XYZ file of C-alpha atoms in Angstrom:
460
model
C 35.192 67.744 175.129
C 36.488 67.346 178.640
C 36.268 68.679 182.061
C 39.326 69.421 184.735
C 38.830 67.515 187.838
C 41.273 68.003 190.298
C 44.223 67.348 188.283
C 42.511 64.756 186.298
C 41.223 65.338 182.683
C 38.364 63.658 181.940
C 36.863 63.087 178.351
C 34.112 61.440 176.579
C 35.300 58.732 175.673
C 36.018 56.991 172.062
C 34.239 53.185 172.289
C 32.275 53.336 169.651
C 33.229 50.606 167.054
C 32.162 50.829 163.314
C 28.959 48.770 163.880
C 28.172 50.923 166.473
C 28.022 54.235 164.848
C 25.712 52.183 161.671
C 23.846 50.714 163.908
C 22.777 53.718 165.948
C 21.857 55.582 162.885
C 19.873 52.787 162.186
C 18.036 52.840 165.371
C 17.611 56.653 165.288
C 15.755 56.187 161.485
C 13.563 53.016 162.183
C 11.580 53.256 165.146
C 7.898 54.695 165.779
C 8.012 56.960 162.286
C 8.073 53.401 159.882
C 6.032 51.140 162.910
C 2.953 53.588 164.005
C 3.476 56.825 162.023
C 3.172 54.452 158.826
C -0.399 53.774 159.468
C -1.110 57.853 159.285
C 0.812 58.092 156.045
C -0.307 55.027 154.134
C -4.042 56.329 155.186
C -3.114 60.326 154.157
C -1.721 59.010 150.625
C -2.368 55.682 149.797
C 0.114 53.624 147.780
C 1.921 56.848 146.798
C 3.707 57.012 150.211
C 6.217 54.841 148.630
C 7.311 57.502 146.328
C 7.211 60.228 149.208
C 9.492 57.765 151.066
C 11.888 57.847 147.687
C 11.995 62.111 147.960
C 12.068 61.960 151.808
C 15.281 59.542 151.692
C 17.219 61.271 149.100
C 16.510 64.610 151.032
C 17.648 62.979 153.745
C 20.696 61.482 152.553
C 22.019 64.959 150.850
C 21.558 66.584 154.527
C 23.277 63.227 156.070
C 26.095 63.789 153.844
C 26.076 67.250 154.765
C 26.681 66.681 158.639
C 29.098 63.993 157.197
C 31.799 66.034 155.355
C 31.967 68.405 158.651
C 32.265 65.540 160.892
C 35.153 63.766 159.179
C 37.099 66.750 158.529
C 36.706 67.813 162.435
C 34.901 65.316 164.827
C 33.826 66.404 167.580
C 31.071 66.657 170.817
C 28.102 68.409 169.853
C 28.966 68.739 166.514
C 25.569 70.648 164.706
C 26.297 73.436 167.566
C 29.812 73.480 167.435
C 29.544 73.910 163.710
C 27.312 76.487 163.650
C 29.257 78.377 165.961
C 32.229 78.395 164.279
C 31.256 78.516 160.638
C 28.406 81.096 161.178
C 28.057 82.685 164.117
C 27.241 82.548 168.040
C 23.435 82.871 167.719
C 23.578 80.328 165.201
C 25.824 77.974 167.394
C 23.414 78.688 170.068
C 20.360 78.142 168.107
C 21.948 74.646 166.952
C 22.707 73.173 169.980
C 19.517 73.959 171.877
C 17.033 73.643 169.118
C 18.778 69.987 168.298
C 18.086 69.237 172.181
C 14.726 70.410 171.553
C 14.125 68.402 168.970
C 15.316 65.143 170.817
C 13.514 65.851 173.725
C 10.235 65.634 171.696
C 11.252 62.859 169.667
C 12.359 61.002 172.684
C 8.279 62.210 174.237
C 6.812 61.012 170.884
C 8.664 57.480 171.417
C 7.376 57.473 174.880
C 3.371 58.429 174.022
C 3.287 54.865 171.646
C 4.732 52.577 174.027
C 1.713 52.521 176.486
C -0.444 51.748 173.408
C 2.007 48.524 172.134
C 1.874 47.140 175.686
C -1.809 47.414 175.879
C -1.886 45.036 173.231
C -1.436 42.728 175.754
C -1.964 44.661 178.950
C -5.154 47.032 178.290
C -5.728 47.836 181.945
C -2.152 49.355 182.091
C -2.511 53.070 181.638
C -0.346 54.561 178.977
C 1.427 57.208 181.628
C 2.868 53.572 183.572
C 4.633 52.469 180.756
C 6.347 55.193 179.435
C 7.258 56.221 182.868
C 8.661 52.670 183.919
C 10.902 52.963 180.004
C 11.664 56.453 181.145
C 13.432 55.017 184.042
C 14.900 51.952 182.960
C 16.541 53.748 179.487
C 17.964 56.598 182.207
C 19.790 54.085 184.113
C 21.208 52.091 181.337
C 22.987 55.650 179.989
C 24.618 56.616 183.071
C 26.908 53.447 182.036
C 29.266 53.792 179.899
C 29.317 54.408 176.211
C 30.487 50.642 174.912
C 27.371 49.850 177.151
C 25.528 52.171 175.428
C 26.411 50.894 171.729
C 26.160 46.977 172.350
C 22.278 48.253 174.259
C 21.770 50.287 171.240
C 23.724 47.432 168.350
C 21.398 44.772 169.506
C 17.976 47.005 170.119
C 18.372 48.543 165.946
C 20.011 44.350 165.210
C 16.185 43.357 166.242
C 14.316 45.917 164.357
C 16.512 45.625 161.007
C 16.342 41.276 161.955
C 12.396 41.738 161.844
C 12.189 43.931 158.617
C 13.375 41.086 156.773
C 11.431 38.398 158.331
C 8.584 40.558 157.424
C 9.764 40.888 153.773
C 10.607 37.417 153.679
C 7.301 36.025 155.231
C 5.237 38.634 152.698
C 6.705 37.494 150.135
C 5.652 33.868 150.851
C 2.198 34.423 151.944
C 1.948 36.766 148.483
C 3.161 33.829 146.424
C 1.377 31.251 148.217
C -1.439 33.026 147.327
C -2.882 33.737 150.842
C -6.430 35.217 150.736
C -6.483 38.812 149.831
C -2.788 39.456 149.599
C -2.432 40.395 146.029
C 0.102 43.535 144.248
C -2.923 44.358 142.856
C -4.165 46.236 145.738
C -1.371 48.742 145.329
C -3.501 50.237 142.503
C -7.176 48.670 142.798
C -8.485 50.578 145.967
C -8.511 54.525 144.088
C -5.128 54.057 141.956
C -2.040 54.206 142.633
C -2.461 58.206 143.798
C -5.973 57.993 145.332
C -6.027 61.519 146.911
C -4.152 63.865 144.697
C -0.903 65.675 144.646
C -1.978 68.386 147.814
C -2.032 64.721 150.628
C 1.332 63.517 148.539
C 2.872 66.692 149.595
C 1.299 66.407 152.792
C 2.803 62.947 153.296
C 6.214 64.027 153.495
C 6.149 65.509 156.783
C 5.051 62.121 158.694
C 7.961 60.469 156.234
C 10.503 62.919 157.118
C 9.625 62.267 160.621
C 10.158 58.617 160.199
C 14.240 59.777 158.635
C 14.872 62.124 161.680
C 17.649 60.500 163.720
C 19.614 59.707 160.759
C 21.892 62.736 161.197
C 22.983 61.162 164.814
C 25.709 59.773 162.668
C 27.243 63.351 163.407
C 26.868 62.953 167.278
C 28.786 59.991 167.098
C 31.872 61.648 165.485
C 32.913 62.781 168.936
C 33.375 59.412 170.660
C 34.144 57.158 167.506
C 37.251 55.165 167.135
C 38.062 56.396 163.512
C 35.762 58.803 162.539
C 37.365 59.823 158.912
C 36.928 56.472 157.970
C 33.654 55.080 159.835
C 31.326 58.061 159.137
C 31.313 57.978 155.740
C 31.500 54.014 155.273
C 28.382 53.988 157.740
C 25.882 57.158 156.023
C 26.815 54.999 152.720
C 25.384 52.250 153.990
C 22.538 53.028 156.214
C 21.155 55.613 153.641
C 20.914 52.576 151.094
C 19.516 49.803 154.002
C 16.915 52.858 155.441
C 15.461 53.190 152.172
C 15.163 49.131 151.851
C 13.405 48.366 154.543
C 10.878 51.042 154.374
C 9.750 50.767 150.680
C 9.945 47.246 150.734
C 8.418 46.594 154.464
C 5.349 49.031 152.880
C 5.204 47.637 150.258
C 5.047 44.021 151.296
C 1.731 45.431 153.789
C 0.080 47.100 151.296
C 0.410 44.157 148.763
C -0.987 41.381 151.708
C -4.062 43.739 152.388
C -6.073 46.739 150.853
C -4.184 50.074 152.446
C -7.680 51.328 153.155
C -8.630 49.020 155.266
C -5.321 49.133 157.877
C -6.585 51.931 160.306
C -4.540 54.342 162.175
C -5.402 52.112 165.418
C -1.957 50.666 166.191
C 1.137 49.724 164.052
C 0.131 48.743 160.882
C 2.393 45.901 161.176
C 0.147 44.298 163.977
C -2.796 44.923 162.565
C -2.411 43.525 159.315
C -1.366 40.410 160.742
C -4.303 40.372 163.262
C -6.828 40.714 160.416
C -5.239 38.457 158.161
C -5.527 35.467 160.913
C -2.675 34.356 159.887
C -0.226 32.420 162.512
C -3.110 31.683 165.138
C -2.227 29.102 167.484
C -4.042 27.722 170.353
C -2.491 27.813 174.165
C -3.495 27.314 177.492
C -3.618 31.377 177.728
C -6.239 31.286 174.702
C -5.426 31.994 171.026
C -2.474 33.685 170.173
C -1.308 35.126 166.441
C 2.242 34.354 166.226
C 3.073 37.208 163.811
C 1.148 40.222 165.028
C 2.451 38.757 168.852
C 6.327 39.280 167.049
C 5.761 41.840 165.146
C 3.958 43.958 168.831
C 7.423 42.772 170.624
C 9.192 44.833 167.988
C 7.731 47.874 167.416
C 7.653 48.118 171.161
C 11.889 47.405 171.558
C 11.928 50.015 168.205
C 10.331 52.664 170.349
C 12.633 52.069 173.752
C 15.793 51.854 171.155
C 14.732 54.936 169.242
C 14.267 56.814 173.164
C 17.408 55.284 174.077
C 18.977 56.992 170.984
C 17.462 60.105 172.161
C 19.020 60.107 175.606
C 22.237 59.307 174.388
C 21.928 62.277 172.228
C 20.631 64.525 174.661
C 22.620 64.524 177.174
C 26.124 64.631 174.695
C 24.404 68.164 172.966
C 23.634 69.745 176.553
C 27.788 68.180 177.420
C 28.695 70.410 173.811
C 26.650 73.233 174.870
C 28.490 73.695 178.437
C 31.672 73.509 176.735
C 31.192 76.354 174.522
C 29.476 78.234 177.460
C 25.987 78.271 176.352
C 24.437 76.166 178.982
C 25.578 75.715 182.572
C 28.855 74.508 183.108
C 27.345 71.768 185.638
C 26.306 69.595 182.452
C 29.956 69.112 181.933
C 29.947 66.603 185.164
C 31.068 63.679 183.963
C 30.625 60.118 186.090
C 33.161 57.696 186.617
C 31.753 55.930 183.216
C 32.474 58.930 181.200
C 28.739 59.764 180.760
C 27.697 63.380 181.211
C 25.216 62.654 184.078
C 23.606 65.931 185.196
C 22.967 66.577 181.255
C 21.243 62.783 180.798
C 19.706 63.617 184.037
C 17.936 66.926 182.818
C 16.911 65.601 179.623
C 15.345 62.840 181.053
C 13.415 64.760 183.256
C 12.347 67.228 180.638
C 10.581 63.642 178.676
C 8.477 63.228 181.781
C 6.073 65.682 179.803
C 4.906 62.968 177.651
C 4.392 60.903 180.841
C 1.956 63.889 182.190
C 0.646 64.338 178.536
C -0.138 60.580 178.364
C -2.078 61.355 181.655
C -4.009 63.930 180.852
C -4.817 63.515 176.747
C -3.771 59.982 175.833
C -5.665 60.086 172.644
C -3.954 61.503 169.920
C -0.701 62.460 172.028
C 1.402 60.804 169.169
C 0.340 63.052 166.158
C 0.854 66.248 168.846
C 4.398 65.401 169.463
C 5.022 64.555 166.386
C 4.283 67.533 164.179
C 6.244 69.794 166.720
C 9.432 67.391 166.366
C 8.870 68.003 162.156
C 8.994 71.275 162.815
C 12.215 71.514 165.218
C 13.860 69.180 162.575
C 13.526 70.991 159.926
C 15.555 74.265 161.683
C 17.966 71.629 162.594
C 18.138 70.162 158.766
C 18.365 73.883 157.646
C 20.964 74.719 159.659
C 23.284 72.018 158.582
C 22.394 72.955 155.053
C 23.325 76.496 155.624
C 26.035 75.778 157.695
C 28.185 73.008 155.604
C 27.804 75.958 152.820
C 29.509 78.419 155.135
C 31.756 75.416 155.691
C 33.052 74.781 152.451
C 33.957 78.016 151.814
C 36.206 78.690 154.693
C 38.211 75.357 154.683
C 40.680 73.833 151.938
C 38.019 71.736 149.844
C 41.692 69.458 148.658
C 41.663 68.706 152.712
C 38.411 67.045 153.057
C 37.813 63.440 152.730
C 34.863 63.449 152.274
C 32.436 64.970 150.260
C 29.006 66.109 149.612
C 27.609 65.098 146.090
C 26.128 68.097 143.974
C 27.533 70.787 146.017
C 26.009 73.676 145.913
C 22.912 72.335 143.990
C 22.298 69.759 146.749
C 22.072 72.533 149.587
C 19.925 74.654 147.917
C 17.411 71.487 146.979
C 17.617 70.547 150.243
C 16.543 73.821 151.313
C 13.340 73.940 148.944
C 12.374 70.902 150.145
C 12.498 71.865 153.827
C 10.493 75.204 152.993
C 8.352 73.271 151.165
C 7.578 71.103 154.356
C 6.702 73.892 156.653
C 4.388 75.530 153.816
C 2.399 71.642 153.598
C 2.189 71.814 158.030
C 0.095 74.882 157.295
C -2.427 73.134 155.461
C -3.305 70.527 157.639
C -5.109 71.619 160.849
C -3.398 68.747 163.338
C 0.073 70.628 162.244
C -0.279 73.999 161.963
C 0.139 75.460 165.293
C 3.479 73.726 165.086
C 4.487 75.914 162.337
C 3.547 79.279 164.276
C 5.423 77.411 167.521
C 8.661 77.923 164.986
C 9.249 81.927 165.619
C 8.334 81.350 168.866
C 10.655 79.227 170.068
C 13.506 81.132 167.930
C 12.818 84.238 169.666
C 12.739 82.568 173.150
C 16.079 81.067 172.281
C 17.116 84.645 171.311
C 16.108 86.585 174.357
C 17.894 83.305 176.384
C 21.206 84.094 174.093
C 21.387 88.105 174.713
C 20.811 87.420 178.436
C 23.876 84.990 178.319
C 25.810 87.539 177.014
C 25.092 90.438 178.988
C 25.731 88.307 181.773
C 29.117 87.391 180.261
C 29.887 91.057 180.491
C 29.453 91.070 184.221
């Protein structure tokens, strides 16, 4: 967690206030997953993605609470790899730490490969590649401040997003009891039933929804420059877990109740869309006619997706800081600024996310759903490892020590771990997914051959 320079010690540093840490894991859980990926899901399943949203978040919060009892009892930088390390092993501790980056460099591309498509809303002559470039900038900068910066940026980005959810609930539920012209709860069961293509898409559903829940576990990244960790990590994965499941069911619910879920598209954000067919909120202006809602509602999902890329940054460039410290990455990501932020690792890692700008370039359509399924499938060696890993855990430290716990233990570890198997068999039924399943042993045997050339060169 630090670096010598000179004579000075420098550390990462602990401003990160309670509302910080809850409203980061916030921002890491609702972003493109709930605002674009929702229109895939809803059309895959139907009403019955409100249920897979009900499995998905209890999943979620068994592996959240997972990452939680480690990070209480010893918070720290880099925690998944620094866990895994210790507890396991050093393949495993490398595995963590570089797969995690991994993951957040794709989730970070899959953030950047909607925005183009939010500001053509308004812009359509802006290419997709301009925008996320021009975020991709602008989201580096802000970073290499320091990290109070980083958590107002981040409190006020996920303050919007959760401020909007409710608006949207709230202004559903009026326009459903006012009666408003096709919004009915009927059409959560008239348009097929309530499970209009089976139990095989149901399954099927979960990975988009577990895509929508990754970030959640950044609760654990925190632990390393949080003012109280013991205490704020477990009051904040009590109460996100709770306000995550909220606002999706509900949110869904309140779009699939104002108009028939086969009728949304996978076009845009289902939370635009509806809006735009509805007519609803259409004012006049010298600029033409504008529609108040799906005009809010674009403004939004577009400051979701820079938050949720922001998030990934952030987290980047504090696992590549971890990963230098234990010696599995060059020790140049340990360079520190005079803000305390690791530069050369936020640096890299933005860099790396210029992919999306080249893949928004070259295959704009359908760059989302690309990115997407890999990122499912580099979370889910993430989620297994800190399944695995808090059982290793538990049985090397004093359970009487630990202040806080996870529920079910061991039941909930090996649930979690069906579930996650059960994931990567579902990928290999659908054709848009599979080759992210086969990418799986791949990159695990990449990260392998990078590990035994580290050590060998250790021995030299």
């Amino acid at each position: 967690m630090s670096q010598v320079a000179g004579k000075e010690e420098i550390k990462l540093k602990r401003g990160l206030k309670n509302r910080h840490i809850q409203m980061i894991a916030l921002g890491g859980a609702i972003g493109t997953g709930l605002f674009y990926g929702s229109a895939e899901s809803i059309a895959l399943v139907g009403p019955a993605i409100l249920l897979a949203y009900l499995l998905g978040g209890f999943i979620i919060y068994l592996i959240m609470t997972m990452m939680g009892e480690m990070s209480t009892h010893e918070p720290v930088a880099g925690a998944f790899s620094h866990f895994s390390y210790k507890y396991w092993g050093e393949f495993p501790g490398f595995l963590a730490g570089w797969n995690y980056w991994f993951l957040y460099i794709l989730v970070s591309m899959a953030e950047l490969s909607v925005i183009g498509i939010y500001i053509q809303v308004w812009f359509p002559d802006i290419p997709l590649w301009v925008s996320s470039l021009t975020v991709l900038i602008i989201i580096t900068i802000i970073n290499l401040f320091s990290i109070r910066i980083y958590g107002e940026f981040e409190f006020w980005f996920a303050l919007v997003k959760v401020l909007a959810i409710i608006l949207l609930i709230a202004l559903g539920a009026y326009l459903i009891l006012t009666g408003t012209d096709g919004a009915s709860i009927a059409n959560l069961w008239q348009h097929g039933g309530f499970f209009p293509y089976g139990i095989k898409e149901f399954l099927l559903s979960l990975v988009i929804v577990m895509f929508s829940f990754g970030g959640t576990e950044l609760i654990g990244i925190t632990a390393g420059e949080a003012d109280d960790p013991k205490k704020s990590i477990p009051k904040a994965i009590k109460q996100v877990i709770w306000r995550i499941l909220l606002f999706y069911i509900l949110s869904i619910a309140v779009l699939m109740i104002l108009h028939p879920w086969n009728e949304i598209g996978t076009d845009g954000s289902p939370f635009v869309i509806i809006f735009k067919e509805m007519g609803f909120g259409i004012v006049n202006t010298p600029l033409g006619e504008i529609n108040i809602p799906a005009t809010f509602f674009n403004i939004v999902v577009l400051s979701a997706a820079i938050s949720v890329y922001n998030s990934g940054i952030y987290s980047n460039g504090r696992m590549l800081f971890g990963l230098a410290e234990q010696g599995n990455a060059p020790k140049l990501f340990m360079k520190l600024n005079r803000n305390s932020a690791p530069v050369v690792a936020i640096l890299f890692s933005s860099l790396c996310t210029l992919i999306a700008v080249v893949i928004n370039f070259l295959v704009p359509e359908g760059a989302f759903m690309r990115i997407m399924s890999l990122a499912v499938a580099a979370a889910t060696i993430t989620w297994g490892l800190i399944v695995i890993v808090q059982y290793k855990f538990r049985k090397q430290v004093d359970e009487k020590s630990l202040t806080f716990k996870v529920p079910f233990y061991p039941i909930s570890n090996f649930i979690a771990l069906a579930f996650l198997a059960l994931l990567l068999v579902m990928m290999t039924q659908s054709g848009n997914m599979v080759y992210a399943v086969i990418v799986i042993p791949i990159w695990i045997i990449v990260l392998y051959i990078g590990f035994r050339v580290k050590k060998r060169l250790e021995k030299h």
